[in-house]
Tab-separated table of N, CA and C in Angstrom:
chain	number	residue	atom	x	y	z
A	1	LEU	N	-26.091	29.441	30.678
A	1	LEU	CA	-24.761	29.892	31.042
A	1	LEU	C	-23.701	28.824	30.775
A	2	SER	N	-24.066	27.571	30.941
A	2	SER	CA	-23.077	26.516	30.709
A	2	SER	C	-22.635	26.477	29.243
A	3	ILE	N	-23.558	26.744	28.323
A	3	ILE	CA	-23.216	26.798	26.897
A	3	ILE	C	-22.245	27.943	26.638
A	4	LEU	N	-22.542	29.095	27.213
A	4	LEU	CA	-21.700	30.273	27.003
A	4	LEU	C	-20.349	30.144	27.697
A	5	ARG	N	-20.306	29.480	28.840
A	5	ARG	CA	-19.030	29.235	29.536
A	5	ARG	C	-18.135	28.346	28.683
A	6	LYS	N	-18.715	27.288	28.128
A	6	LYS	CA	-17.942	26.371	27.290
A	6	LYS	C	-17.421	27.091	26.049
A	7	LEU	N	-18.268	27.911	25.432
A	7	LEU	CA	-17.847	28.694	24.273
A	7	LEU	C	-16.708	29.634	24.640
A	8	THR	N	-16.841	30.324	25.758
A	8	THR	CA	-15.815	31.268	26.203
A	8	THR	C	-14.486	30.566	26.446
A	9	ASP	N	-14.525	29.473	27.168
A	9	ASP	CA	-13.297	28.742	27.480
A	9	ASP	C	-12.592	28.255	26.212
A	10	SER	N	-13.356	27.721	25.272
A	10	SER	CA	-12.764	27.223	24.026
A	10	SER	C	-12.231	28.356	23.158
A	11	THR	N	-12.978	29.436	23.088
A	11	THR	CA	-12.587	30.555	22.241
A	11	THR	C	-11.307	31.207	22.727
A	12	ARG	N	-11.135	31.310	24.010
A	12	ARG	CA	-9.931	31.956	24.558
A	12	ARG	C	-8.643	31.244	24.170
A	13	THR	N	-8.729	29.997	23.740
A	13	THR	CA	-7.541	29.250	23.319
A	13	THR	C	-7.223	29.438	21.839
A	14	GLU	N	-8.107	30.104	21.101
A	14	GLU	CA	-7.910	30.269	19.663
A	14	GLU	C	-6.769	31.245	19.361
A	15	SER	N	-6.026	30.919	18.322
A	15	SER	CA	-5.002	31.837	17.830
A	15	SER	C	-5.707	33.082	17.312
A	16	GLY	N	-5.205	34.241	17.687
A	16	GLY	CA	-5.806	35.489	17.231
A	16	GLY	C	-6.830	36.066	18.190
A	17	CYS	N	-7.231	35.307	19.198
A	17	CYS	CA	-8.168	35.818	20.201
A	17	CYS	C	-7.376	36.593	21.251
A	18	MET	N	-7.626	37.876	21.322
A	18	MET	CA	-6.913	38.724	22.266
A	18	MET	C	-7.749	39.009	23.514
A	19	GLN	N	-9.071	38.999	23.349
A	19	GLN	CA	-9.988	39.229	24.472
A	19	GLN	C	-11.312	38.577	24.121
A	20	TYR	N	-11.908	37.891	25.100
A	20	TYR	CA	-13.217	37.270	24.890
A	20	TYR	C	-13.885	37.179	26.252
A	21	GLU	N	-14.765	38.120	26.532
A	21	GLU	CA	-15.405	38.214	27.842
A	21	GLU	C	-16.919	38.224	27.694
A	22	LEU	N	-17.589	37.549	28.595
A	22	LEU	CA	-19.047	37.529	28.626
A	22	LEU	C	-19.528	38.461	29.727
A	23	HIS	N	-20.463	39.351	29.366
A	23	HIS	CA	-21.039	40.300	30.320
A	23	HIS	C	-22.547	40.090	30.383
A	24	GLN	N	-23.114	40.311	31.572
A	24	GLN	CA	-24.552	40.184	31.781
A	24	GLN	C	-25.114	41.550	32.170
A	25	ASP	N	-26.210	41.917	31.544
A	25	ASP	CA	-26.881	43.190	31.816
A	25	ASP	C	-27.388	43.208	33.263
A	26	LEU	N	-27.070	44.272	33.982
A	26	LEU	CA	-27.482	44.382	35.382
A	26	LEU	C	-28.982	44.596	35.540
A	27	SER	N	-29.634	45.159	34.526
A	27	SER	CA	-31.072	45.402	34.624
A	27	SER	C	-31.915	44.326	33.944
A	28	ASP	N	-31.280	43.448	33.196
A	28	ASP	CA	-31.990	42.347	32.529
A	28	ASP	C	-31.066	41.139	32.490
A	29	GLU	N	-31.239	40.253	33.432
A	29	GLU	CA	-30.307	39.115	33.559
A	29	GLU	C	-30.376	38.133	32.397
A	30	THR	N	-31.310	38.317	31.481
A	30	THR	CA	-31.384	37.445	30.303
A	30	THR	C	-30.641	38.037	29.102
A	31	HIS	N	-30.040	39.204	29.292
A	31	HIS	CA	-29.326	39.866	28.205
A	31	HIS	C	-27.818	39.739	28.436
A	32	PHE	N	-27.138	39.157	27.453
A	32	PHE	CA	-25.704	38.930	27.536
A	32	PHE	C	-25.000	39.605	26.368
A	33	THR	N	-23.773	40.036	26.609
A	33	THR	CA	-22.946	40.646	25.576
A	33	THR	C	-21.531	40.091	25.682
A	34	PHE	N	-20.993	39.697	24.552
A	34	PHE	CA	-19.582	39.329	24.481
A	34	PHE	C	-18.793	40.557	24.058
A	35	ILE	N	-17.718	40.834	24.765
A	35	ILE	CA	-16.758	41.859	24.368
A	35	ILE	C	-15.535	41.099	23.866
A	36	GLU	N	-15.229	41.290	22.603
A	36	GLU	CA	-14.174	40.515	21.963
A	36	GLU	C	-13.146	41.431	21.313
A	37	GLN	N	-11.926	40.957	21.259
A	37	GLN	CA	-10.894	41.628	20.487
A	37	GLN	C	-10.106	40.553	19.755
A	38	TRP	N	-9.987	40.749	18.462
A	38	TRP	CA	-9.303	39.784	17.608
A	38	TRP	C	-8.099	40.442	16.952
A	39	ALA	N	-7.093	39.658	16.665
A	39	ALA	CA	-5.867	40.172	16.059
A	39	ALA	C	-6.151	40.798	14.695
A	40	ASN	N	-7.100	40.216	13.972
A	40	ASN	CA	-7.470	40.727	12.651
A	40	ASN	C	-8.790	40.095	12.214
A	41	GLU	N	-9.318	40.543	11.108
A	41	GLU	CA	-10.599	40.049	10.594
A	41	GLU	C	-10.518	38.564	10.253
A	42	GLU	N	-9.381	38.135	9.769
A	42	GLU	CA	-9.215	36.719	9.424
A	42	GLU	C	-9.395	35.833	10.659
A	43	ALA	N	-8.832	36.238	11.782
A	43	ALA	CA	-8.975	35.457	13.019
A	43	ALA	C	-10.435	35.385	13.447
A	44	LEU	N	-11.163	36.481	13.305
A	44	LEU	CA	-12.586	36.484	13.647
A	44	LEU	C	-13.365	35.546	12.740
A	45	GLN	N	-13.089	35.609	11.457
A	45	GLN	CA	-13.790	34.737	10.510
A	45	GLN	C	-13.484	33.265	10.771
A	46	LEU	N	-12.257	32.968	11.142
A	46	LEU	CA	-11.904	31.586	11.502
A	46	LEU	C	-12.658	31.146	12.753
A	47	HIS	N	-12.849	32.075	13.691
A	47	HIS	CA	-13.617	31.782	14.908
A	47	HIS	C	-15.031	31.323	14.548
A	48	PHE	N	-15.662	32.014	13.608
A	48	PHE	CA	-17.022	31.662	13.207
A	48	PHE	C	-17.107	30.263	12.606
A	49	GLN	N	-15.991	29.726	12.156
A	49	GLN	CA	-15.963	28.399	11.534
A	49	GLN	C	-15.580	27.269	12.492
A	50	THR	N	-15.247	27.610	13.728
A	50	THR	CA	-14.837	26.565	14.676
A	50	THR	C	-16.026	25.708	15.093
A	51	ASP	N	-15.735	24.485	15.449
A	51	ASP	CA	-16.791	23.578	15.900
A	51	ASP	C	-17.476	24.096	17.159
A	52	HIS	N	-16.685	24.658	18.099
A	52	HIS	CA	-17.304	25.120	19.341
A	52	HIS	C	-18.219	26.322	19.117
A	53	PHE	N	-17.891	27.207	18.175
A	53	PHE	CA	-18.784	28.325	17.872
A	53	PHE	C	-20.065	27.825	17.204
A	54	LYS	N	-19.913	26.959	16.216
A	54	LYS	CA	-21.080	26.413	15.522
A	54	LYS	C	-21.986	25.657	16.480
A	55	GLN	N	-21.404	24.869	17.391
A	55	GLN	CA	-22.200	24.099	18.345
A	55	GLN	C	-22.944	25.029	19.311
A	56	ALA	N	-22.259	26.015	19.839
A	56	ALA	CA	-22.903	26.952	20.771
A	56	ALA	C	-24.032	27.709	20.071
A	57	SER	N	-23.807	28.126	18.844
A	57	SER	CA	-24.842	28.834	18.093
A	57	SER	C	-26.081	27.964	17.924
A	58	GLU	N	-25.866	26.719	17.632
A	58	GLU	CA	-26.984	25.784	17.481
A	58	GLU	C	-27.678	25.529	18.819
A	59	ASP	N	-26.892	25.373	19.874
A	59	ASP	CA	-27.451	25.061	21.195
A	59	ASP	C	-28.312	26.184	21.758
A	60	VAL	N	-27.962	27.435	21.481
A	60	VAL	CA	-28.725	28.556	22.041
A	60	VAL	C	-29.874	29.008	21.140
A	61	LYS	N	-29.893	28.551	19.916
A	61	LYS	CA	-30.893	29.007	18.952
A	61	LYS	C	-32.329	28.907	19.484
A	62	ALA	N	-32.666	27.824	20.130
A	62	ALA	CA	-34.039	27.600	20.594
A	62	ALA	C	-34.417	28.461	21.800
A	63	ILE	N	-33.436	29.022	22.487
A	63	ILE	CA	-33.747	29.787	23.699
A	63	ILE	C	-33.481	31.288	23.557
A	64	LEU	N	-33.123	31.735	22.373
A	64	LEU	CA	-32.870	33.159	22.161
A	64	LEU	C	-34.175	33.944	22.112
A	65	ALA	N	-34.196	35.094	22.779
A	65	ALA	CA	-35.356	35.971	22.725
A	65	ALA	C	-35.395	36.746	21.408
A	66	LYS	N	-34.219	37.000	20.837
A	66	LYS	CA	-34.113	37.678	19.549
A	66	LYS	C	-32.831	37.218	18.886
A	67	PRO	N	-32.710	37.446	17.577
A	67	PRO	CA	-31.506	36.997	16.872
A	67	PRO	C	-30.237	37.648	17.436
A	68	ILE	N	-29.143	36.950	17.298
A	68	ILE	CA	-27.846	37.465	17.733
A	68	ILE	C	-27.477	38.672	16.861
A	69	GLU	N	-26.987	39.719	17.505
A	69	GLU	CA	-26.528	40.901	16.791
A	69	GLU	C	-25.019	41.030	16.992
A	70	ILE	N	-24.321	41.353	15.910
A	70	ILE	CA	-22.880	41.542	15.976
A	70	ILE	C	-22.568	42.967	15.550
A	71	PHE	N	-21.866	43.668	16.402
A	71	PHE	CA	-21.427	45.031	16.115
A	71	PHE	C	-19.908	45.032	16.105
A	72	LYS	N	-19.325	45.676	15.110
A	72	LYS	CA	-17.862	45.762	15.024
A	72	LYS	C	-17.450	47.204	15.232
A	73	TYR	N	-16.422	47.382	16.028
A	73	TYR	CA	-15.918	48.710	16.347
A	73	TYR	C	-14.416	48.752	16.110
A	74	LYS	N	-13.921	49.938	15.904
A	74	LYS	CA	-12.471	50.111	15.876
A	74	LYS	C	-12.083	51.021	17.039
A	75	LYS	N	-10.947	50.727	17.627
A	75	LYS	CA	-10.453	51.499	18.743
A	75	LYS	C	-9.895	52.821	18.233
A	76	LEU	N	-10.297	53.913	18.856
A	76	LEU	CA	-9.842	55.238	18.440
A	76	LEU	C	-8.723	55.766	19.327
A	77	PHE	N	-8.812	55.541	20.612
A	77	PHE	CA	-7.812	56.064	21.548
A	77	PHE	C	-7.353	54.989	22.494
């Protein structure tokens, strides 16, 4: 959690970050989901290149139960 807290705090300061929230599954406390909203695709891609994102990705790699999955959605209503 400390790795994810640090990532969340740093990411929220990024230009183009409109929402960045960490959620924990109520039925499986080892399952986490980030709900994110970015101003545009460019801002998201820049996020992936930040030092704090790269560091967090490296730090959690050894403790992941499965690879990270990223799903992109568009708001309809």
